[in-house]
Amino acid sequence: MKLSLALKSFAICFLATLNLQAQHSEQIKRYYKKIQGLYQDPKTNEVVLLPIDLIRFRLYYQPNPYCVNAQVKAMKQISLDVNKNRMQVQFVKSNYRCTFIFDNHYQSFVCINPDGSQQIFKRTPQLIQKPFAYFLSLFPKHSTKQYHVSSQPTYTQALPLLIAWRFISHQKFHLFDDFTAKDRKDFTEGELYRLLLSTPQAPSAGYSGHTTYYVVKRFSLHPNFYSLLVREKGYAYGGESNYDITFLFNFDKTGKVLDVLKVGGIEIGMGHFELHTSSLIKGLQITVQDKNYNGPKSSTKKPKIDITQHVILPSGKFEQK
C-alpha cells in the first residue's frame, strides 16, 4: 500500500512538472513571436534579424542591409529573462557577447556591448531604402535580344539576401491569385528565413530548406517593362527537391513583378524525377525545352522531351502558344 501511494505521489509530481515545463515552453514561444522582426540602429545602419522560426531560435547580424551574404553573422541565445525582457546573445564562432533589453511594446531594444557601450535598435518593416533603379543596376545589360539559357547555370554573383527579399520575394507571391493577404505575408516572411539559412554561419536548414538568388542578365525586350534573368538555387521545404533554376522576370517601371517564367536549370525531386530545362530567348518569343530523366533512382534514363513556345505580351505577361 505504501509503495502504491509513493508511486501515485511520484506520478502526480512528474505530471505536474511536465505541465509546468510545457507552460514555460509555450510562454517562451509566445515571447519569441512578440520580438521576431527586423531591427536597425539608425546611427550605424547595423541590422539584427529575428526570423519567424520557433523550432530553433537563432538571430542574425549584418553590418548594413546591403552587405554580401558572407558577411552575415549568426548569433545564439545564451540566456533569457522573459519578465525583464532581457536576452544575452553570443556570436557564433566568437566569444563576443551582447545583452538585448527590449522595450515593453517590442518596438526596439537596447544592445549593451562588452565594453559597456549601448546602441538602440528600432523595429522596421523594411531595411532596403534604395529604389528599384538600384536593383536594376546590379544586373549587367545584354547587348542583344537573343540569349540561350543553359540547363546548368554558371553565374555566381549572389544577390545580397535583403535585396533579393525586398525586390523578388515581396513581389513574386503576389502572382498567386489564390493566396490571401495572410498567405503572402507568411510566405514572404518564411522566405527571409530560408535566405538566412543559406548564409555560411547558419545552422543546418533541415526541414525548412534554403535558397539563394544570383544575378544573371538584364534585357531590353519591350519599352513597357524590364526583363531580368535570375538564378535561384537551394532545396525545398522538407528536402523534397533540390533545384538550381533560372527564371525570367518581367518588372514594370516601379519594380512590380508582372510575370515570371522558368527558362533554365535542373530540378531533382526525391530522387524520382530529374528535370533539365533550357531555352532560347529571341525578342518576345521564347522556346523552352524540358528533359525529364525520371531521376537518378529511376531505371529509365532516356529523357522525355517537351518543347513549349511562349510569347511575351505588351503587358509583360507570358502566354503559351
PDB file of C-alpha atoms in Angstrom:
ATOM      1  CA  MET A   1       0.000   0.000   0.000  1.00  0.00           C
ATOM      2  CA  LYS A   2       2.789   2.417   0.963  1.00  0.00           C
ATOM      3  CA  LEU A   3       4.617   1.621  -2.286  1.00  0.00           C
ATOM      4  CA  SER A   4       1.424   2.223  -4.260  1.00  0.00           C
ATOM      5  CA  LEU A   5       0.889   5.601  -2.590  1.00  0.00           C
ATOM      6  CA  ALA A   6       4.511   6.540  -3.203  1.00  0.00           C
ATOM      7  CA  LEU A   7       4.238   5.669  -6.886  1.00  0.00           C
ATOM      8  CA  LYS A   8       0.998   7.626  -7.162  1.00  0.00           C
ATOM      9  CA  SER A   9       2.605  10.637  -5.492  1.00  0.00           C
ATOM     10  CA  PHE A  10       5.606  10.404  -7.818  1.00  0.00           C
ATOM     11  CA  ALA A  11       3.334  10.197 -10.870  1.00  0.00           C
ATOM     12  CA  ILE A  12       1.393  13.291  -9.772  1.00  0.00           C
ATOM     13  CA  CYS A  13       4.609  15.254  -9.190  1.00  0.00           C
ATOM     14  CA  PHE A  14       6.045  14.081 -12.518  1.00  0.00           C
ATOM     15  CA  LEU A  15       2.927  15.116 -14.461  1.00  0.00           C
ATOM     16  CA  ALA A  16       2.841  18.463 -12.667  1.00  0.00           C
ATOM     17  CA  THR A  17       6.473  19.055 -13.636  1.00  0.00           C
ATOM     18  CA  LEU A  18       5.742  18.202 -17.271  1.00  0.00           C
ATOM     19  CA  ASN A  19       2.782  20.583 -17.229  1.00  0.00           C
ATOM     20  CA  LEU A  20       4.922  23.415 -15.844  1.00  0.00           C
ATOM     21  CA  GLN A  21       7.607  22.739 -18.444  1.00  0.00           C
ATOM     22  CA  ALA A  22       5.008  22.803 -21.229  1.00  0.00           C
ATOM     23  CA  GLN A  23       3.587  26.088 -19.935  1.00  0.00           C
ATOM     24  CA  HIS A  24       7.089  27.582 -19.741  1.00  0.00           C
ATOM     25  CA  SER A  25       7.856  26.393 -23.273  1.00  0.00           C
ATOM     26  CA  GLU A  26       4.653  27.975 -24.596  1.00  0.00           C
ATOM     27  CA  GLN A  27       5.461  31.208 -22.764  1.00  0.00           C
ATOM     28  CA  ILE A  28       8.873  31.352 -24.434  1.00  0.00           C
ATOM     29  CA  LYS A  29       7.382  30.626 -27.866  1.00  0.00           C
ATOM     30  CA  ARG A  30       4.873  33.452 -27.395  1.00  0.00           C
ATOM     31  CA  TYR A  31       7.715  35.737 -26.364  1.00  0.00           C
ATOM     32  CA  TYR A  32       9.760  34.862 -29.443  1.00  0.00           C
ATOM     33  CA  LYS A  33       6.754  35.656 -31.605  1.00  0.00           C
ATOM     34  CA  LYS A  34       6.449  39.095 -29.984  1.00  0.00           C
ATOM     35  CA  ILE A  35      10.070  40.056 -30.576  1.00  0.00           C
ATOM     36  CA  GLN A  36      10.568  38.497 -34.022  1.00  0.00           C
ATOM     37  CA  GLY A  37      11.192  41.004 -36.789  1.00  0.00           C
ATOM     38  CA  LEU A  38      13.752  43.352 -38.332  1.00  0.00           C
ATOM     39  CA  TYR A  39      15.704  45.856 -36.239  1.00  0.00           C
ATOM     40  CA  GLN A  40      18.208  48.530 -37.215  1.00  0.00           C
ATOM     41  CA  ASP A  41      20.461  51.012 -35.440  1.00  0.00           C
ATOM     42  CA  PRO A  42      19.679  54.254 -37.357  1.00  0.00           C
ATOM     43  CA  LYS A  43      23.063  55.733 -36.401  1.00  0.00           C
ATOM     44  CA  THR A  44      25.300  52.913 -37.634  1.00  0.00           C
ATOM     45  CA  ASN A  45      22.934  51.106 -40.078  1.00  0.00           C
ATOM     46  CA  GLU A  46      23.737  47.797 -38.352  1.00  0.00           C
ATOM     47  CA  VAL A  47      20.962  45.225 -38.600  1.00  0.00           C
ATOM     48  CA  VAL A  48      19.665  42.491 -36.289  1.00  0.00           C
ATOM     49  CA  LEU A  49      17.200  39.984 -37.726  1.00  0.00           C
ATOM     50  CA  LEU A  50      14.981  37.763 -35.615  1.00  0.00           C
ATOM     51  CA  PRO A  51      13.250  35.459 -38.136  1.00  0.00           C
ATOM     52  CA  ILE A  52       9.983  33.637 -37.530  1.00  0.00           C
ATOM     53  CA  ASP A  53      11.272  30.103 -36.890  1.00  0.00           C
ATOM     54  CA  LEU A  54      10.315  28.925 -33.408  1.00  0.00           C
ATOM     55  CA  ILE A  55      11.902  25.482 -33.533  1.00  0.00           C
ATOM     56  CA  ARG A  56      15.498  26.670 -33.332  1.00  0.00           C
ATOM     57  CA  PHE A  57      15.708  30.298 -32.232  1.00  0.00           C
ATOM     58  CA  ARG A  58      18.667  31.928 -33.936  1.00  0.00           C
ATOM     59  CA  LEU A  59      19.449  35.593 -34.504  1.00  0.00           C
ATOM     60  CA  TYR A  60      21.410  37.183 -37.332  1.00  0.00           C
ATOM     61  CA  TYR A  61      23.537  40.307 -37.630  1.00  0.00           C
ATOM     62  CA  GLN A  62      24.533  42.372 -40.656  1.00  0.00           C
ATOM     63  CA  PRO A  63      26.922  45.360 -40.657  1.00  0.00           C
ATOM     64  CA  ASN A  64      24.496  47.030 -43.093  1.00  0.00           C
ATOM     65  CA  PRO A  65      21.456  45.955 -45.161  1.00  0.00           C
ATOM     66  CA  TYR A  66      23.419  45.798 -48.434  1.00  0.00           C
ATOM     67  CA  CYS A  67      26.333  43.614 -47.331  1.00  0.00           C
ATOM     68  CA  VAL A  68      27.235  40.420 -49.171  1.00  0.00           C
ATOM     69  CA  ASN A  69      25.854  37.205 -47.705  1.00  0.00           C
ATOM     70  CA  ALA A  70      29.266  36.067 -46.470  1.00  0.00           C
ATOM     71  CA  GLN A  71      29.228  38.995 -44.003  1.00  0.00           C
ATOM     72  CA  VAL A  72      26.022  37.858 -42.308  1.00  0.00           C
ATOM     73  CA  LYS A  73      26.788  36.635 -38.779  1.00  0.00           C
ATOM     74  CA  ALA A  74      24.697  34.181 -36.777  1.00  0.00           C
ATOM     75  CA  MET A  75      24.063  34.637 -33.054  1.00  0.00           C
ATOM     76  CA  LYS A  76      22.731  32.233 -30.456  1.00  0.00           C
ATOM     77  CA  GLN A  77      20.802  32.870 -27.284  1.00  0.00           C
ATOM     78  CA  ILE A  78      22.777  32.288 -24.071  1.00  0.00           C
ATOM     79  CA  SER A  79      20.113  33.290 -21.551  1.00  0.00           C
ATOM     80  CA  LEU A  80      16.598  34.726 -21.479  1.00  0.00           C
ATOM     81  CA  ASP A  81      14.633  36.503 -18.747  1.00  0.00           C
ATOM     82  CA  VAL A  82      11.135  36.995 -20.152  1.00  0.00           C
ATOM     83  CA  ASN A  83       9.929  39.018 -17.162  1.00  0.00           C
ATOM     84  CA  LYS A  84      12.757  41.527 -17.586  1.00  0.00           C
ATOM     85  CA  ASN A  85      12.687  41.485 -21.423  1.00  0.00           C
ATOM     86  CA  ARG A  86      16.368  40.668 -21.238  1.00  0.00           C
ATOM     87  CA  MET A  87      18.328  38.344 -23.506  1.00  0.00           C
ATOM     88  CA  GLN A  88      22.023  37.576 -23.670  1.00  0.00           C
ATOM     89  CA  VAL A  89      23.377  36.510 -27.057  1.00  0.00           C
ATOM     90  CA  GLN A  90      26.719  35.357 -28.388  1.00  0.00           C
ATOM     91  CA  PHE A  91      28.076  35.459 -31.909  1.00  0.00           C
ATOM     92  CA  VAL A  92      28.659  32.031 -33.440  1.00  0.00           C
ATOM     93  CA  LYS A  93      32.352  31.116 -33.696  1.00  0.00           C
ATOM     94  CA  SER A  94      33.220  34.006 -31.371  1.00  0.00           C
ATOM     95  CA  ASN A  95      33.347  34.865 -27.671  1.00  0.00           C
ATOM     96  CA  TYR A  96      31.663  38.222 -28.310  1.00  0.00           C
ATOM     97  CA  ARG A  97      28.526  38.575 -26.171  1.00  0.00           C
ATOM     98  CA  CYS A  98      25.851  41.271 -26.009  1.00  0.00           C
ATOM     99  CA  THR A  99      22.788  41.870 -23.874  1.00  0.00           C
ATOM    100  CA  PHE A 100      19.489  42.879 -25.509  1.00  0.00           C
ATOM    101  CA  ILE A 101      16.852  44.646 -23.392  1.00  0.00           C
ATOM    102  CA  PHE A 102      13.527  45.008 -25.244  1.00  0.00           C
ATOM    103  CA  ASP A 103      11.001  47.739 -24.541  1.00  0.00           C
ATOM    104  CA  ASN A 104       7.585  46.731 -23.244  1.00  0.00           C
ATOM    105  CA  HIS A 105       5.988  47.134 -26.690  1.00  0.00           C
ATOM    106  CA  TYR A 106       8.756  45.203 -28.506  1.00  0.00           C
ATOM    107  CA  GLN A 107       9.393  48.077 -30.908  1.00  0.00           C
ATOM    108  CA  SER A 108      13.062  48.489 -30.006  1.00  0.00           C
ATOM    109  CA  PHE A 109      15.818  47.103 -27.845  1.00  0.00           C
ATOM    110  CA  VAL A 110      18.965  48.417 -26.193  1.00  0.00           C
ATOM    111  CA  CYS A 111      22.104  46.476 -27.067  1.00  0.00           C
ATOM    112  CA  ILE A 112      24.743  46.544 -24.322  1.00  0.00           C
ATOM    113  CA  ASN A 113      28.121  45.692 -25.821  1.00  0.00           C
ATOM    114  CA  PRO A 114      31.005  44.019 -23.937  1.00  0.00           C
ATOM    115  CA  ASP A 115      32.773  47.379 -23.482  1.00  0.00           C
ATOM    116  CA  GLY A 116      29.664  48.852 -21.838  1.00  0.00           C
ATOM    117  CA  SER A 117      28.651  50.991 -24.814  1.00  0.00           C
ATOM    118  CA  GLN A 118      24.990  50.984 -25.786  1.00  0.00           C
ATOM    119  CA  GLN A 119      23.095  51.039 -29.071  1.00  0.00           C
ATOM    120  CA  ILE A 120      19.382  51.373 -29.751  1.00  0.00           C
ATOM    121  CA  PHE A 121      17.951  49.106 -32.451  1.00  0.00           C
ATOM    122  CA  LYS A 122      14.487  50.058 -33.713  1.00  0.00           C
ATOM    123  CA  ARG A 123      11.964  47.760 -35.349  1.00  0.00           C
ATOM    124  CA  THR A 124      11.431  48.477 -39.043  1.00  0.00           C
ATOM    125  CA  PRO A 125       9.198  46.817 -41.675  1.00  0.00           C
ATOM    126  CA  GLN A 126      11.787  47.225 -44.437  1.00  0.00           C
ATOM    127  CA  LEU A 127      15.549  47.670 -44.377  1.00  0.00           C
ATOM    128  CA  ILE A 128      16.245  48.372 -48.051  1.00  0.00           C
ATOM    129  CA  GLN A 129      15.618  52.036 -48.826  1.00  0.00           C
ATOM    130  CA  LYS A 130      17.315  52.287 -52.217  1.00  0.00           C
ATOM    131  CA  PRO A 131      14.975  52.445 -55.247  1.00  0.00           C
ATOM    132  CA  PHE A 132      14.225  49.842 -57.881  1.00  0.00           C
ATOM    133  CA  ALA A 133      16.809  51.521 -60.143  1.00  0.00           C
ATOM    134  CA  TYR A 134      19.497  50.333 -57.735  1.00  0.00           C
ATOM    135  CA  PHE A 135      18.275  46.741 -58.051  1.00  0.00           C
ATOM    136  CA  LEU A 136      18.321  47.035 -61.860  1.00  0.00           C
ATOM    137  CA  SER A 137      21.877  48.368 -61.807  1.00  0.00           C
ATOM    138  CA  LEU A 138      23.113  45.100 -60.274  1.00  0.00           C
ATOM    139  CA  PHE A 139      22.273  43.194 -63.472  1.00  0.00           C
ATOM    140  CA  PRO A 140      24.656  43.515 -66.458  1.00  0.00           C
ATOM    141  CA  LYS A 141      22.923  44.577 -69.669  1.00  0.00           C
ATOM    142  CA  HIS A 142      22.831  42.059 -72.504  1.00  0.00           C
ATOM    143  CA  SER A 143      23.614  43.746 -75.819  1.00  0.00           C
ATOM    144  CA  THR A 144      21.109  41.846 -77.992  1.00  0.00           C
ATOM    145  CA  LYS A 145      17.578  40.472 -77.684  1.00  0.00           C
ATOM    146  CA  GLN A 146      18.711  36.887 -78.224  1.00  0.00           C
ATOM    147  CA  TYR A 147      20.082  34.622 -75.494  1.00  0.00           C
ATOM    148  CA  HIS A 148      20.460  30.907 -74.858  1.00  0.00           C
ATOM    149  CA  VAL A 149      19.712  29.826 -71.283  1.00  0.00           C
ATOM    150  CA  SER A 150      21.536  26.644 -70.289  1.00  0.00           C
ATOM    151  CA  SER A 151      20.202  23.899 -68.043  1.00  0.00           C
ATOM    152  CA  GLN A 152      23.361  24.284 -65.941  1.00  0.00           C
ATOM    153  CA  PRO A 153      23.584  27.839 -64.551  1.00  0.00           C
ATOM    154  CA  THR A 154      27.102  29.185 -64.113  1.00  0.00           C
ATOM    155  CA  TYR A 155      26.543  32.673 -62.718  1.00  0.00           C
ATOM    156  CA  THR A 156      27.940  33.014 -59.204  1.00  0.00           C
ATOM    157  CA  GLN A 157      27.277  36.619 -58.109  1.00  0.00           C
ATOM    158  CA  ALA A 158      24.776  36.168 -55.289  1.00  0.00           C
ATOM    159  CA  LEU A 159      22.237  38.893 -54.614  1.00  0.00           C
ATOM    160  CA  PRO A 160      22.540  40.217 -51.045  1.00  0.00           C
ATOM    161  CA  LEU A 161      19.720  38.451 -49.239  1.00  0.00           C
ATOM    162  CA  LEU A 162      17.862  41.571 -48.065  1.00  0.00           C
ATOM    163  CA  ILE A 163      17.925  42.996 -51.600  1.00  0.00           C
ATOM    164  CA  ALA A 164      16.579  39.719 -53.010  1.00  0.00           C
ATOM    165  CA  TRP A 165      13.919  39.658 -50.294  1.00  0.00           C
ATOM    166  CA  ARG A 166      12.876  43.258 -50.988  1.00  0.00           C
ATOM    167  CA  PHE A 167      12.663  43.162 -54.786  1.00  0.00           C
ATOM    168  CA  ILE A 168      11.883  39.486 -55.521  1.00  0.00           C
ATOM    169  CA  SER A 169      10.321  37.763 -52.512  1.00  0.00           C
ATOM    170  CA  HIS A 170       7.973  40.641 -51.686  1.00  0.00           C
ATOM    171  CA  GLN A 171       6.751  40.613 -55.269  1.00  0.00           C
ATOM    172  CA  LYS A 172       6.564  37.062 -56.551  1.00  0.00           C
ATOM    173  CA  PHE A 173       3.931  35.786 -54.105  1.00  0.00           C
ATOM    174  CA  HIS A 174       1.503  38.411 -55.416  1.00  0.00           C
ATOM    175  CA  LEU A 175       1.406  36.439 -58.670  1.00  0.00           C
ATOM    176  CA  PHE A 176      -0.610  33.691 -56.949  1.00  0.00           C
ATOM    177  CA  ASP A 177      -4.248  34.724 -57.252  1.00  0.00           C
ATOM    178  CA  ASP A 178      -5.430  32.103 -54.763  1.00  0.00           C
ATOM    179  CA  PHE A 179      -3.182  33.478 -51.993  1.00  0.00           C
ATOM    180  CA  THR A 180      -4.787  35.519 -49.245  1.00  0.00           C
ATOM    181  CA  ALA A 181      -3.018  38.540 -47.767  1.00  0.00           C
ATOM    182  CA  LYS A 182      -2.033  36.349 -44.818  1.00  0.00           C
ATOM    183  CA  ASP A 183      -0.664  33.676 -47.168  1.00  0.00           C
ATOM    184  CA  ARG A 184       1.530  36.262 -48.902  1.00  0.00           C
ATOM    185  CA  LYS A 185       2.772  37.627 -45.586  1.00  0.00           C
ATOM    186  CA  ASP A 186       3.561  34.154 -44.231  1.00  0.00           C
ATOM    187  CA  PHE A 187       5.364  33.006 -47.381  1.00  0.00           C
ATOM    188  CA  THR A 188       7.333  36.258 -47.630  1.00  0.00           C
ATOM    189  CA  GLU A 189       8.475  36.015 -44.006  1.00  0.00           C
ATOM    190  CA  GLY A 190       9.252  32.331 -44.479  1.00  0.00           C
ATOM    191  CA  GLU A 191      11.434  33.120 -47.465  1.00  0.00           C
ATOM    192  CA  LEU A 192      13.523  35.549 -45.404  1.00  0.00           C
ATOM    193  CA  TYR A 193      14.254  32.670 -43.043  1.00  0.00           C
ATOM    194  CA  ARG A 194      15.225  30.428 -45.985  1.00  0.00           C
ATOM    195  CA  LEU A 195      17.513  33.155 -47.357  1.00  0.00           C
ATOM    196  CA  LEU A 196      19.210  33.480 -43.968  1.00  0.00           C
ATOM    197  CA  LEU A 197      19.669  29.712 -43.783  1.00  0.00           C
ATOM    198  CA  SER A 198      21.810  29.880 -46.929  1.00  0.00           C
ATOM    199  CA  THR A 199      24.450  32.053 -45.213  1.00  0.00           C
ATOM    200  CA  PRO A 200      27.742  30.472 -44.043  1.00  0.00           C
ATOM    201  CA  GLN A 201      27.138  30.575 -40.267  1.00  0.00           C
ATOM    202  CA  ALA A 202      23.504  29.483 -40.341  1.00  0.00           C
ATOM    203  CA  PRO A 203      22.566  26.170 -38.691  1.00  0.00           C
ATOM    204  CA  SER A 204      21.525  23.195 -40.787  1.00  0.00           C
ATOM    205  CA  ALA A 205      18.421  24.172 -42.734  1.00  0.00           C
ATOM    206  CA  GLY A 206      16.672  20.869 -42.021  1.00  0.00           C
ATOM    207  CA  TYR A 207      13.011  20.752 -42.989  1.00  0.00           C
ATOM    208  CA  SER A 208      12.843  24.486 -43.767  1.00  0.00           C
ATOM    209  CA  GLY A 209      15.189  24.312 -46.750  1.00  0.00           C
ATOM    210  CA  HIS A 210      17.189  27.284 -48.001  1.00  0.00           C
ATOM    211  CA  THR A 211      17.524  29.428 -51.102  1.00  0.00           C
ATOM    212  CA  THR A 212      19.908  31.920 -52.725  1.00  0.00           C
ATOM    213  CA  TYR A 213      19.311  34.262 -55.672  1.00  0.00           C
ATOM    214  CA  TYR A 214      22.014  35.144 -58.206  1.00  0.00           C
ATOM    215  CA  VAL A 215      22.436  37.932 -60.756  1.00  0.00           C
ATOM    216  CA  VAL A 216      22.389  36.794 -64.412  1.00  0.00           C
ATOM    217  CA  LYS A 217      21.371  39.286 -67.126  1.00  0.00           C
ATOM    218  CA  ARG A 218      19.180  42.277 -67.938  1.00  0.00           C
ATOM    219  CA  PHE A 219      17.348  42.593 -71.277  1.00  0.00           C
ATOM    220  CA  SER A 220      15.503  45.351 -73.098  1.00  0.00           C
ATOM    221  CA  LEU A 221      12.811  43.242 -74.754  1.00  0.00           C
ATOM    222  CA  HIS A 222       9.998  45.815 -74.679  1.00  0.00           C
ATOM    223  CA  PRO A 223       9.738  49.511 -73.685  1.00  0.00           C
ATOM    224  CA  ASN A 224       6.884  48.745 -71.273  1.00  0.00           C
ATOM    225  CA  PHE A 225       8.935  46.652 -68.857  1.00  0.00           C
ATOM    226  CA  TYR A 226      12.336  45.386 -67.743  1.00  0.00           C
ATOM    227  CA  SER A 227      13.326  41.727 -68.182  1.00  0.00           C
ATOM    228  CA  LEU A 228      15.787  40.153 -65.763  1.00  0.00           C
ATOM    229  CA  LEU A 229      17.283  36.670 -65.683  1.00  0.00           C
ATOM    230  CA  VAL A 230      17.650  35.481 -62.089  1.00  0.00           C
ATOM    231  CA  ARG A 231      19.177  32.242 -60.862  1.00  0.00           C
ATOM    232  CA  GLU A 232      17.680  30.593 -57.747  1.00  0.00           C
ATOM    233  CA  LYS A 233      19.484  27.718 -56.027  1.00  0.00           C
ATOM    234  CA  GLY A 234      18.554  25.694 -52.947  1.00  0.00           C
ATOM    235  CA  TYR A 235      16.286  22.950 -51.753  1.00  0.00           C
ATOM    236  CA  ALA A 236      12.593  22.997 -50.993  1.00  0.00           C
ATOM    237  CA  TYR A 237      10.701  22.628 -47.725  1.00  0.00           C
ATOM    238  CA  GLY A 238      11.102  19.115 -46.371  1.00  0.00           C
ATOM    239  CA  GLY A 239      14.003  18.407 -48.716  1.00  0.00           C
ATOM    240  CA  GLU A 240      11.524  17.210 -51.337  1.00  0.00           C
ATOM    241  CA  SER A 241      13.551  18.672 -54.175  1.00  0.00           C
ATOM    242  CA  ASN A 242      16.894  20.254 -54.978  1.00  0.00           C
ATOM    243  CA  TYR A 243      16.840  22.985 -57.568  1.00  0.00           C
ATOM    244  CA  ASP A 244      19.176  25.258 -59.483  1.00  0.00           C
ATOM    245  CA  ILE A 245      16.823  27.181 -61.747  1.00  0.00           C
ATOM    246  CA  THR A 246      16.932  30.272 -63.953  1.00  0.00           C
ATOM    247  CA  PHE A 247      13.823  32.454 -64.151  1.00  0.00           C
ATOM    248  CA  LEU A 248      12.925  35.307 -66.476  1.00  0.00           C
ATOM    249  CA  PHE A 249      11.192  38.064 -64.514  1.00  0.00           C
ATOM    250  CA  ASN A 250       9.345  40.961 -66.126  1.00  0.00           C
ATOM    251  CA  PHE A 251       9.114  44.074 -63.921  1.00  0.00           C
ATOM    252  CA  ASP A 252       7.189  47.265 -64.589  1.00  0.00           C
ATOM    253  CA  LYS A 253       8.894  50.654 -64.212  1.00  0.00           C
ATOM    254  CA  THR A 254       8.039  50.813 -60.488  1.00  0.00           C
ATOM    255  CA  GLY A 255       9.529  47.408 -59.660  1.00  0.00           C
ATOM    256  CA  LYS A 256       6.313  45.392 -59.589  1.00  0.00           C
ATOM    257  CA  VAL A 257       6.675  41.844 -60.926  1.00  0.00           C
ATOM    258  CA  LEU A 258       4.371  41.411 -63.914  1.00  0.00           C
ATOM    259  CA  ASP A 259       5.103  37.747 -64.574  1.00  0.00           C
ATOM    260  CA  VAL A 260       7.800  35.097 -64.298  1.00  0.00           C
ATOM    261  CA  LEU A 261       8.757  32.094 -66.431  1.00  0.00           C
ATOM    262  CA  LYS A 262      11.163  29.239 -65.722  1.00  0.00           C
ATOM    263  CA  VAL A 263      13.644  29.170 -68.604  1.00  0.00           C
ATOM    264  CA  GLY A 264      16.567  27.067 -67.380  1.00  0.00           C
ATOM    265  CA  GLY A 265      18.067  24.862 -64.710  1.00  0.00           C
ATOM    266  CA  ILE A 266      17.837  21.464 -63.055  1.00  0.00           C
ATOM    267  CA  GLU A 267      15.330  20.143 -60.514  1.00  0.00           C
ATOM    268  CA  ILE A 268      15.730  16.814 -58.716  1.00  0.00           C
ATOM    269  CA  GLY A 269      12.801  15.625 -56.644  1.00  0.00           C
ATOM    270  CA  MET A 270      13.139  12.830 -54.062  1.00  0.00           C
ATOM    271  CA  GLY A 271      15.415  11.006 -56.498  1.00  0.00           C
ATOM    272  CA  HIS A 272      12.438  10.022 -58.639  1.00  0.00           C
ATOM    273  CA  PHE A 273      12.406  12.816 -61.179  1.00  0.00           C
ATOM    274  CA  GLU A 274      15.141  14.924 -62.699  1.00  0.00           C
ATOM    275  CA  LEU A 275      14.062  17.783 -64.933  1.00  0.00           C
ATOM    276  CA  HIS A 276      16.544  19.691 -67.114  1.00  0.00           C
ATOM    277  CA  THR A 277      15.285  22.942 -68.648  1.00  0.00           C
ATOM    278  CA  SER A 278      16.914  25.131 -71.295  1.00  0.00           C
ATOM    279  CA  SER A 279      15.558  27.843 -73.562  1.00  0.00           C
ATOM    280  CA  LEU A 280      16.188  30.270 -76.371  1.00  0.00           C
ATOM    281  CA  ILE A 281      15.054  33.863 -75.956  1.00  0.00           C
ATOM    282  CA  LYS A 282      14.550  35.670 -79.271  1.00  0.00           C
ATOM    283  CA  GLY A 283      12.985  39.025 -78.556  1.00  0.00           C
ATOM    284  CA  LEU A 284       9.434  38.435 -77.368  1.00  0.00           C
ATOM    285  CA  GLN A 285       9.494  34.778 -78.449  1.00  0.00           C
ATOM    286  CA  ILE A 286      10.793  32.108 -76.053  1.00  0.00           C
ATOM    287  CA  THR A 287      11.287  28.411 -76.794  1.00  0.00           C
ATOM    288  CA  VAL A 288      11.555  26.268 -73.660  1.00  0.00           C
ATOM    289  CA  GLN A 289      12.792  22.670 -73.707  1.00  0.00           C
ATOM    290  CA  ASP A 290      12.215  20.338 -70.746  1.00  0.00           C
ATOM    291  CA  LYS A 291      14.005  16.992 -70.498  1.00  0.00           C
ATOM    292  CA  ASN A 292      12.579  14.654 -67.862  1.00  0.00           C
ATOM    293  CA  TYR A 293      15.145  11.997 -66.929  1.00  0.00           C
ATOM    294  CA  ASN A 294      12.874  10.428 -64.283  1.00  0.00           C
ATOM    295  CA  GLY A 295      15.551  10.817 -61.592  1.00  0.00           C
ATOM    296  CA  PRO A 296      18.735   9.009 -60.542  1.00  0.00           C
ATOM    297  CA  LYS A 297      16.727   6.237 -58.842  1.00  0.00           C
ATOM    298  CA  SER A 298      14.768   5.501 -61.981  1.00  0.00           C
ATOM    299  CA  SER A 299      15.684   2.687 -64.359  1.00  0.00           C
ATOM    300  CA  THR A 300      14.545   4.824 -67.307  1.00  0.00           C
ATOM    301  CA  LYS A 301      17.392   7.088 -68.441  1.00  0.00           C
ATOM    302  CA  LYS A 302      16.110   8.148 -71.838  1.00  0.00           C
ATOM    303  CA  PRO A 303      14.527  11.557 -71.257  1.00  0.00           C
ATOM    304  CA  LYS A 304      11.052  12.557 -72.209  1.00  0.00           C
ATOM    305  CA  ILE A 305      11.384  15.834 -74.116  1.00  0.00           C
ATOM    306  CA  ASP A 306       8.737  18.541 -74.048  1.00  0.00           C
ATOM    307  CA  ILE A 307       9.075  21.765 -76.061  1.00  0.00           C
ATOM    308  CA  THR A 308       6.802  24.753 -75.474  1.00  0.00           C
ATOM    309  CA  GLN A 309       6.571  28.109 -77.213  1.00  0.00           C
ATOM    310  CA  HIS A 310       5.876  31.294 -75.269  1.00  0.00           C
ATOM    311  CA  VAL A 311       5.277  34.885 -76.288  1.00  0.00           C
ATOM    312  CA  ILE A 312       5.684  37.967 -74.108  1.00  0.00           C
ATOM    313  CA  LEU A 313       2.668  40.252 -74.362  1.00  0.00           C
ATOM    314  CA  PRO A 314       2.898  44.077 -74.180  1.00  0.00           C
ATOM    315  CA  SER A 315       1.515  43.732 -70.644  1.00  0.00           C
ATOM    316  CA  GLY A 316       4.644  41.824 -69.618  1.00  0.00           C
ATOM    317  CA  LYS A 317       2.690  38.581 -69.204  1.00  0.00           C
ATOM    318  CA  PHE A 318       3.916  35.284 -70.665  1.00  0.00           C
ATOM    319  CA  GLU A 319       1.462  33.417 -72.876  1.00  0.00           C
ATOM    320  CA  GLN A 320       1.999  29.849 -74.039  1.00  0.00           C
ATOM    321  CA  LYS A 321       1.170  29.326 -77.687  1.00  0.00           C
TER     322      LYS A 321
END
